[in-house]
Short mmCIF file of C-alpha atoms and ligand atoms in Angstrom, two decimals:
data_model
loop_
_atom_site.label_atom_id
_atom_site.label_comp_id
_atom_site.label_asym_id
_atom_site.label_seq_id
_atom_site.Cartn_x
_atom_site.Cartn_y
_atom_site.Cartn_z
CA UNK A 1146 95.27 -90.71 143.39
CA UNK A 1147 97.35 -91.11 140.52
CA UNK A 1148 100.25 -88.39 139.72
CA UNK A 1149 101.44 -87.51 136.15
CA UNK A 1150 104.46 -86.20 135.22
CA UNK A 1151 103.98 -85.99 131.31
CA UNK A 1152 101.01 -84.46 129.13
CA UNK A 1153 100.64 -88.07 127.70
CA UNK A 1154 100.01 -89.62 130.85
CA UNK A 1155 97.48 -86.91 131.77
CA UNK A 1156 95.78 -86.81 128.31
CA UNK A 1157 95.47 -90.86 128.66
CA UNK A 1158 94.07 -90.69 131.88
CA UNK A 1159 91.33 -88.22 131.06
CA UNK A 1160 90.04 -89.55 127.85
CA UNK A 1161 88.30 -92.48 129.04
CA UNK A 1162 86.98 -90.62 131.49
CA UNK A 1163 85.00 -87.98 128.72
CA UNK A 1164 84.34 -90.97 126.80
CA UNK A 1165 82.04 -92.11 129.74
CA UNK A 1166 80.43 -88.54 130.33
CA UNK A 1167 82.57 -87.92 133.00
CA UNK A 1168 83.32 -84.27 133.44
CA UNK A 1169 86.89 -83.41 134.44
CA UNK A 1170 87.24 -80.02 136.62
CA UNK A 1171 90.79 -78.69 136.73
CA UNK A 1172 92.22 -76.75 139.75
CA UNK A 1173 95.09 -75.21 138.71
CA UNK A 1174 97.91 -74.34 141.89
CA UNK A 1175 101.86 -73.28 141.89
CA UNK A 1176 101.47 -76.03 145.14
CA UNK A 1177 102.77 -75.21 148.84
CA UNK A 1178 98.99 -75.86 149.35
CA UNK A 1179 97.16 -73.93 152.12
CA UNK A 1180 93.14 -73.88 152.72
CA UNK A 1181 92.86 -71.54 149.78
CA UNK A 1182 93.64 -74.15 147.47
CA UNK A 1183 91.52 -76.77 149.47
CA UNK A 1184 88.54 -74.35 148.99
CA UNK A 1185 89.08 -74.92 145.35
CA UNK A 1186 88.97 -78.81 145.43
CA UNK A 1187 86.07 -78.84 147.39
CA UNK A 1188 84.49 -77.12 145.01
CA UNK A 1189 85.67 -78.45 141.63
CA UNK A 1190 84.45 -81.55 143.59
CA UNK A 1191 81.07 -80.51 143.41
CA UNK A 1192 81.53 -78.94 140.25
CA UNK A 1193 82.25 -82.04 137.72
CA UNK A 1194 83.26 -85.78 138.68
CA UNK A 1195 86.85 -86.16 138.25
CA UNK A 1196 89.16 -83.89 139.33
CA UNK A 1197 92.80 -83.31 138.44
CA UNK A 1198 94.79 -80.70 140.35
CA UNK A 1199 98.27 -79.02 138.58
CA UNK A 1200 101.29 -78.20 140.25
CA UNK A 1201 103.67 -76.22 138.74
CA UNK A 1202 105.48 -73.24 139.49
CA UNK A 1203 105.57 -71.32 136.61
CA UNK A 1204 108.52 -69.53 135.70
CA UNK A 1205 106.67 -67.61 132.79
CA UNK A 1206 104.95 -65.34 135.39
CA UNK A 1207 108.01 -64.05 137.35
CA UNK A 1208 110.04 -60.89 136.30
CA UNK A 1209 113.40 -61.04 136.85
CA UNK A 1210 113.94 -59.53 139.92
CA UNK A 1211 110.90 -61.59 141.64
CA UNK A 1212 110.78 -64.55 143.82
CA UNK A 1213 110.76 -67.42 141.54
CA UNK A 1214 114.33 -69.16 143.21
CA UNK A 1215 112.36 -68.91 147.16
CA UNK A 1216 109.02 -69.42 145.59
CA UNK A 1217 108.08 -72.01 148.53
CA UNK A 1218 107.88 -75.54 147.16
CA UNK A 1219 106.88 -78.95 149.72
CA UNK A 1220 105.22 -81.04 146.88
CA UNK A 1221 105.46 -84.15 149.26
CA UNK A 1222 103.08 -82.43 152.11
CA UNK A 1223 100.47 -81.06 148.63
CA UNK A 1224 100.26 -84.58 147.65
CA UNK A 1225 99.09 -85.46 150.58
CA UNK A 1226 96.64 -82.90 151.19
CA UNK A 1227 95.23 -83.45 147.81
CA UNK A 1228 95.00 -87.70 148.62
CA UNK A 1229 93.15 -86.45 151.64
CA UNK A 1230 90.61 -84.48 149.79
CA UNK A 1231 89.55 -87.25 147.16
CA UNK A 1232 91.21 -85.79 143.98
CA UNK A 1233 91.41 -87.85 141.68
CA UNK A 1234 94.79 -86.96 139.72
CA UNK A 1235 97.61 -84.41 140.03
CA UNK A 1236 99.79 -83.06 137.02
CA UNK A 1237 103.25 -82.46 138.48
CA UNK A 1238 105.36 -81.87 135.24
CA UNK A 1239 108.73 -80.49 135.15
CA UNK A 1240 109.46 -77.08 133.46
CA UNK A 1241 111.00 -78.98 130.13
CA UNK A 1242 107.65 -81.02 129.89
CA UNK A 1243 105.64 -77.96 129.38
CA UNK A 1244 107.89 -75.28 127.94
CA UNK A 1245 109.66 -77.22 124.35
CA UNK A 1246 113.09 -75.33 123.84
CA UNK A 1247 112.09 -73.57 120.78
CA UNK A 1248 108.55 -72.39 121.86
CA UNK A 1249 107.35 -69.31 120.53
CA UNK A 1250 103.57 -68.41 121.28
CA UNK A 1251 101.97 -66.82 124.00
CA UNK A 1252 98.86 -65.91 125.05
CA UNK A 1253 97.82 -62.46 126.11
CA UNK A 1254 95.00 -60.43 127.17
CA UNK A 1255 96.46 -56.89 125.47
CA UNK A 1256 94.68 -54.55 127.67
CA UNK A 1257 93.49 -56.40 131.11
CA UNK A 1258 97.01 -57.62 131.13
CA UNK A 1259 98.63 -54.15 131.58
CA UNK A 1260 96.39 -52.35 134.13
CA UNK A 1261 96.90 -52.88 137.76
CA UNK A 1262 99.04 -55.57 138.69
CA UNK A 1263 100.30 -56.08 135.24
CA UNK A 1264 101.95 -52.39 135.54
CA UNK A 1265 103.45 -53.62 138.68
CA UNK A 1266 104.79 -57.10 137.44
CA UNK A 1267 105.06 -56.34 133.25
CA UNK A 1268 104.72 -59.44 131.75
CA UNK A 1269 103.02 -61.56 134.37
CA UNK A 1270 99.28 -62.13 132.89
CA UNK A 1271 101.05 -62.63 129.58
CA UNK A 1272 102.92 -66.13 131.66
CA UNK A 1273 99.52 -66.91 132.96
CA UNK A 1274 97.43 -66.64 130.38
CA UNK A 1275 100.25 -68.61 128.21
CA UNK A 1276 100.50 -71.48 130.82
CA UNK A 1277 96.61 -72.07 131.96
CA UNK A 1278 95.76 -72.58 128.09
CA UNK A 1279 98.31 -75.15 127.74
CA UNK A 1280 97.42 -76.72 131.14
CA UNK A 1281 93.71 -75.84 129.47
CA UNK A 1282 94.96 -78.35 126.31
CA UNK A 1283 96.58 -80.97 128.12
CA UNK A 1284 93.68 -81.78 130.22
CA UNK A 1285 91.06 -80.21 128.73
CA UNK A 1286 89.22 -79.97 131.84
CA UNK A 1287 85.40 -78.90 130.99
CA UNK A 1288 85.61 -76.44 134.31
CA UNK A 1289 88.43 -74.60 135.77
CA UNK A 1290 88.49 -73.37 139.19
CA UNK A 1291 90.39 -70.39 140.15
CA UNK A 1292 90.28 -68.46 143.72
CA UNK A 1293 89.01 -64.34 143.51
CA UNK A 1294 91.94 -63.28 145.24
CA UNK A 1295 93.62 -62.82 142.29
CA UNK A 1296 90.98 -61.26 140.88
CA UNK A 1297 92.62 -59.40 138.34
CA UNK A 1298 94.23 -63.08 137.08
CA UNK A 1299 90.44 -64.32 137.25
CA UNK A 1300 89.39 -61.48 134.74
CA UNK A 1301 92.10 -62.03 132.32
CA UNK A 1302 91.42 -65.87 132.31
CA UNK A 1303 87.50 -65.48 131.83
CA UNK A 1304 88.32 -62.70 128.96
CA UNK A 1305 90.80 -65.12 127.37
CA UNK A 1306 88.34 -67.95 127.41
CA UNK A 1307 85.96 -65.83 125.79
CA UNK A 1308 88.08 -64.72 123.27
CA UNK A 1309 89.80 -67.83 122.09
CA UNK A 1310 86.43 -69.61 122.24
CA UNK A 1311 87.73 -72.11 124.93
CA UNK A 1312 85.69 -74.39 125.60
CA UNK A 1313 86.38 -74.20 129.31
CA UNK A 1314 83.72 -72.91 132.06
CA UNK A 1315 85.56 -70.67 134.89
CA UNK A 1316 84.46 -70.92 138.08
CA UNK A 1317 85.74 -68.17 141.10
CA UNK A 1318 85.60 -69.04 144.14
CA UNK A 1319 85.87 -66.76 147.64
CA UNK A 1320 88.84 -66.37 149.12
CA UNK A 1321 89.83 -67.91 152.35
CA UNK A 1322 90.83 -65.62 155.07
CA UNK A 1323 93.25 -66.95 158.32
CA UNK A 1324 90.95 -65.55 161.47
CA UNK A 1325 92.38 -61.86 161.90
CA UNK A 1326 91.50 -61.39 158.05
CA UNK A 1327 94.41 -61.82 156.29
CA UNK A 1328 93.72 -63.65 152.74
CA UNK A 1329 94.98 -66.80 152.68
CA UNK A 1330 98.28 -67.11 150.62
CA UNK A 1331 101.71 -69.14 149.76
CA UNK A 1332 103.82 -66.26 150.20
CA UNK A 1333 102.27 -64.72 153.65
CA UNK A 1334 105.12 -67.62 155.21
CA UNK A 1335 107.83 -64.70 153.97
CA UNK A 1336 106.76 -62.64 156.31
CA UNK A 1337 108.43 -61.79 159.51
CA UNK A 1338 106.20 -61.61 162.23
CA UNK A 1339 106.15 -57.63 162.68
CA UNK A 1340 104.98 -57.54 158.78
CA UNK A 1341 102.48 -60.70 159.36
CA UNK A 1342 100.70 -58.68 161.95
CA UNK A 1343 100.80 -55.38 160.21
CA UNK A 1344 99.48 -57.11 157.15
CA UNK A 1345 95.79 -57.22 158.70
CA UNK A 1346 95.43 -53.78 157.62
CA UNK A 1347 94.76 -54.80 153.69
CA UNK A 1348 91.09 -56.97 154.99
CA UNK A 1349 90.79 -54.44 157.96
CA UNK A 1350 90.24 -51.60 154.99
CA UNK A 1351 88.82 -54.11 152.57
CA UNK A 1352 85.75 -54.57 155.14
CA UNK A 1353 85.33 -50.89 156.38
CA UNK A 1354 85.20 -49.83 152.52
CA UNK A 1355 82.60 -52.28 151.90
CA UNK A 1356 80.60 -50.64 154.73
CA UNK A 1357 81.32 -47.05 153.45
CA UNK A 1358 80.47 -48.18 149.84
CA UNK A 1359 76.51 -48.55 150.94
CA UNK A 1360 76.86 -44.98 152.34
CA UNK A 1361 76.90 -43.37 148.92
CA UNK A 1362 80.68 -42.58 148.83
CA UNK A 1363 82.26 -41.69 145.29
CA UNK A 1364 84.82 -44.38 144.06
CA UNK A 1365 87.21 -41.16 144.51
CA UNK A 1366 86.60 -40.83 148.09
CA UNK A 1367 86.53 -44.12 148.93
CA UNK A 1368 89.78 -45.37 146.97
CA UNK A 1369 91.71 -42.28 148.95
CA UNK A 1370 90.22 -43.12 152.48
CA UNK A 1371 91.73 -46.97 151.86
CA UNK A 1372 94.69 -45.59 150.52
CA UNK A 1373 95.61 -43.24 152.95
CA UNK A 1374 93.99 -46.04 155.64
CA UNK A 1375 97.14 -48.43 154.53
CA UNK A 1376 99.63 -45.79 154.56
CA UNK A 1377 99.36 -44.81 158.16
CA UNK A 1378 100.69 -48.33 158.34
CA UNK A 1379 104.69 -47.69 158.74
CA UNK A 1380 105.46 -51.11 157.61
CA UNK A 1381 102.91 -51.22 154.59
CA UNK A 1382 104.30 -49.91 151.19
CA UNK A 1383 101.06 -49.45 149.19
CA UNK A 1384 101.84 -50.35 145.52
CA UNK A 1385 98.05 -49.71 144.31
CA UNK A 1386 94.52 -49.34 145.65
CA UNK A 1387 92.37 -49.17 142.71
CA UNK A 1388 88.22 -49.15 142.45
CA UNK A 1389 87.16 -50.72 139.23
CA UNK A 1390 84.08 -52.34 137.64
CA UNK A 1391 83.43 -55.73 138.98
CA UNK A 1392 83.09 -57.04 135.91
CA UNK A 1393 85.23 -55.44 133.25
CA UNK A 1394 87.65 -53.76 135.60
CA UNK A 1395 86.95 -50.12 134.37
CA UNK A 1396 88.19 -46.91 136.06
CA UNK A 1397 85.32 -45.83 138.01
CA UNK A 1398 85.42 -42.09 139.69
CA UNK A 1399 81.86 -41.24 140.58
CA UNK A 1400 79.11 -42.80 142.75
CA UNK A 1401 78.60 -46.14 142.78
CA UNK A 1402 76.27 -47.55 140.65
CA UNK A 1403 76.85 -51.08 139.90
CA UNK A 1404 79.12 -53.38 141.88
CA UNK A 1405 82.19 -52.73 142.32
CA UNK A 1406 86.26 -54.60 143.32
CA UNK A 1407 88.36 -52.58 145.73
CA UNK A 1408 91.87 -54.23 144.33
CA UNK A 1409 94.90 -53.79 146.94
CA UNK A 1410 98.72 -54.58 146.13
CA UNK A 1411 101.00 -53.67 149.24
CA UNK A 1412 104.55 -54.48 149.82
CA UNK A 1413 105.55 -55.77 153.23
CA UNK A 1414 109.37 -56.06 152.94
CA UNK A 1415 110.00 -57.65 149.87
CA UNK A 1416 106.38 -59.69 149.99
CA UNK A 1417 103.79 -58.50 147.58
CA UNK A 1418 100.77 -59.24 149.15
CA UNK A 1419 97.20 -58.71 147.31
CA UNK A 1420 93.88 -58.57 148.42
CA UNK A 1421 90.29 -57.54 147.05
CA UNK A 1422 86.83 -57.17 147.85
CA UNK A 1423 83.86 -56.88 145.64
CA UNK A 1424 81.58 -53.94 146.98
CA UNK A 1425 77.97 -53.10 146.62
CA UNK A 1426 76.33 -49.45 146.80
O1 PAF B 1487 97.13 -68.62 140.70
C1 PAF B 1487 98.12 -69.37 140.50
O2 PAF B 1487 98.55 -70.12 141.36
C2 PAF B 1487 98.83 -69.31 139.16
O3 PAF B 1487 98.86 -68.02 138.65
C3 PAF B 1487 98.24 -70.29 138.12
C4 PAF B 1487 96.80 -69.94 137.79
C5 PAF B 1487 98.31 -71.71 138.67
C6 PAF B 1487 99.04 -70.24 136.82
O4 PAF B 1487 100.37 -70.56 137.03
#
């Protein structure tokens, strides 16, 4: 597995590999790897025949006030994972090889970007879409992988794709769950162990909606029985429980008539965690 540290030595390693018809699949990560990620190798193995995962914590995509200094970082123990699994290269620049002092565009979705999470975190889709179409141009990967937990990060990056013409096919993949439920992510290590086990309650009302959602229930009614399901949890903080379109992420209020994402962002001390569920009438 070979590492690069510079967009050269990325860009020289994947040419000769599209000049044979290889396809390159990209899995981009902000490392301190868990099975989450490894679900997305595996499956931008399968997807192309080269693979090249990114780590890079992005400092774009944190406010000010967020966790960007105790973002958790073990880049030794992720290069090792990602030997383990067969990829074949891993971009590991530094923040001065990817943002030039100077740089002035970004990238943003204007109206996905400020719904939801982006009302919570202003400014956050505008960092990703920004930094996954310059990791999009370095490699120029001819599939990205991306995990459906953040599904509202998913969205934005299929929209942008489609907008900018990008000639870049997004695949979503399922999230991985620990046993009790809980979705699989970097920042579930913050927690202290009252809030770890008080966390189950996001999947807990994830998988009761979905089994109220082929009852007939009204988006309404169901978005206030998860809602007030999380809040009889003393240590949750609910930040948002929305109901949207699957697909374009559009208030929905009445029954349900196409599928549907139950999107969940709830504070456990100072962790935001986030969770979602795609539900069927
Ligand atoms: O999902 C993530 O880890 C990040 O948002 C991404 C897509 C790598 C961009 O920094």
């Amino acid at each position: 597995m070979q590492v690069f540290e510079t967009k050269t030595a990325v860009r020289e390693a994947v040419a000769p590999w599209r000049a044979a018809g290889e396809r390159t699949v990209l899995v981009p990560t902000m490392g301190y790897l868990h099975a989450g990620h490894m679900a997305l190798v595996e499956r931008a193995r399968a997807e192309g025949d080269r693979v090249i995962a990114s780590i890079f914590v992005n400092p774009t995509q944190f406010g000010p006030t967020e966790d960007l200094a105790t973002y958790p970082r073990d880049p030794q123990r992720d290069l090792t994972m990602l030997r383990e699994a067969g990829v074949d290269g891993v971009f590991m620049p530094d923040v001065t090889e990817v943002y030039a002092p100077g740089a002035q565009t970004i990238v943003e979705t204007t109206e996905l970007s400020k719904i939801l999470i982006g009302k919570l975190r202003p400014g956050h889709f505008r960092g990703v879409a920004t930094v996954v179409t310059k990791l999009f141009n370095i490699v120029q990967p001819d599939t990205a992988c991306f995990g459906e937990k953040d599904y509202q990060q998913l969205c934005v990056i299929r929209q942008m794709v489609r907008d900018l013409d990008m000639p870049v096919r997004i695949v979503g993949v399922p999230t991985v769950r620990e046993p009790d439920g809980l979705a699989m992510s970097s920042r579930n290590v913050r927690l202290t162990p009252e809030d770890r086990a008080a966390a189950v309650v996001l999947s807990q009302s994830l998988f009761e909606a979905e089994e109220m959602a082929k009852t007939g229930i009204t988006a309404s009614r169901l978005r206030a029985w998860v809602a007030a399901n999380i809040q009889a949890n003393p240590r949750a903080d609910l930040q948002s429980a929305d109901i949207r379109d699957a697909e374009t992420l559009a208030t929905i209020s009445g029954p349900l008539q196409r599928p549907a994402v139950i999107l969940l962002a709830v504070r456990f001390g100072k962790v935001l965690l986030i969770d979602q569920r795609v539900v069927t009438p």
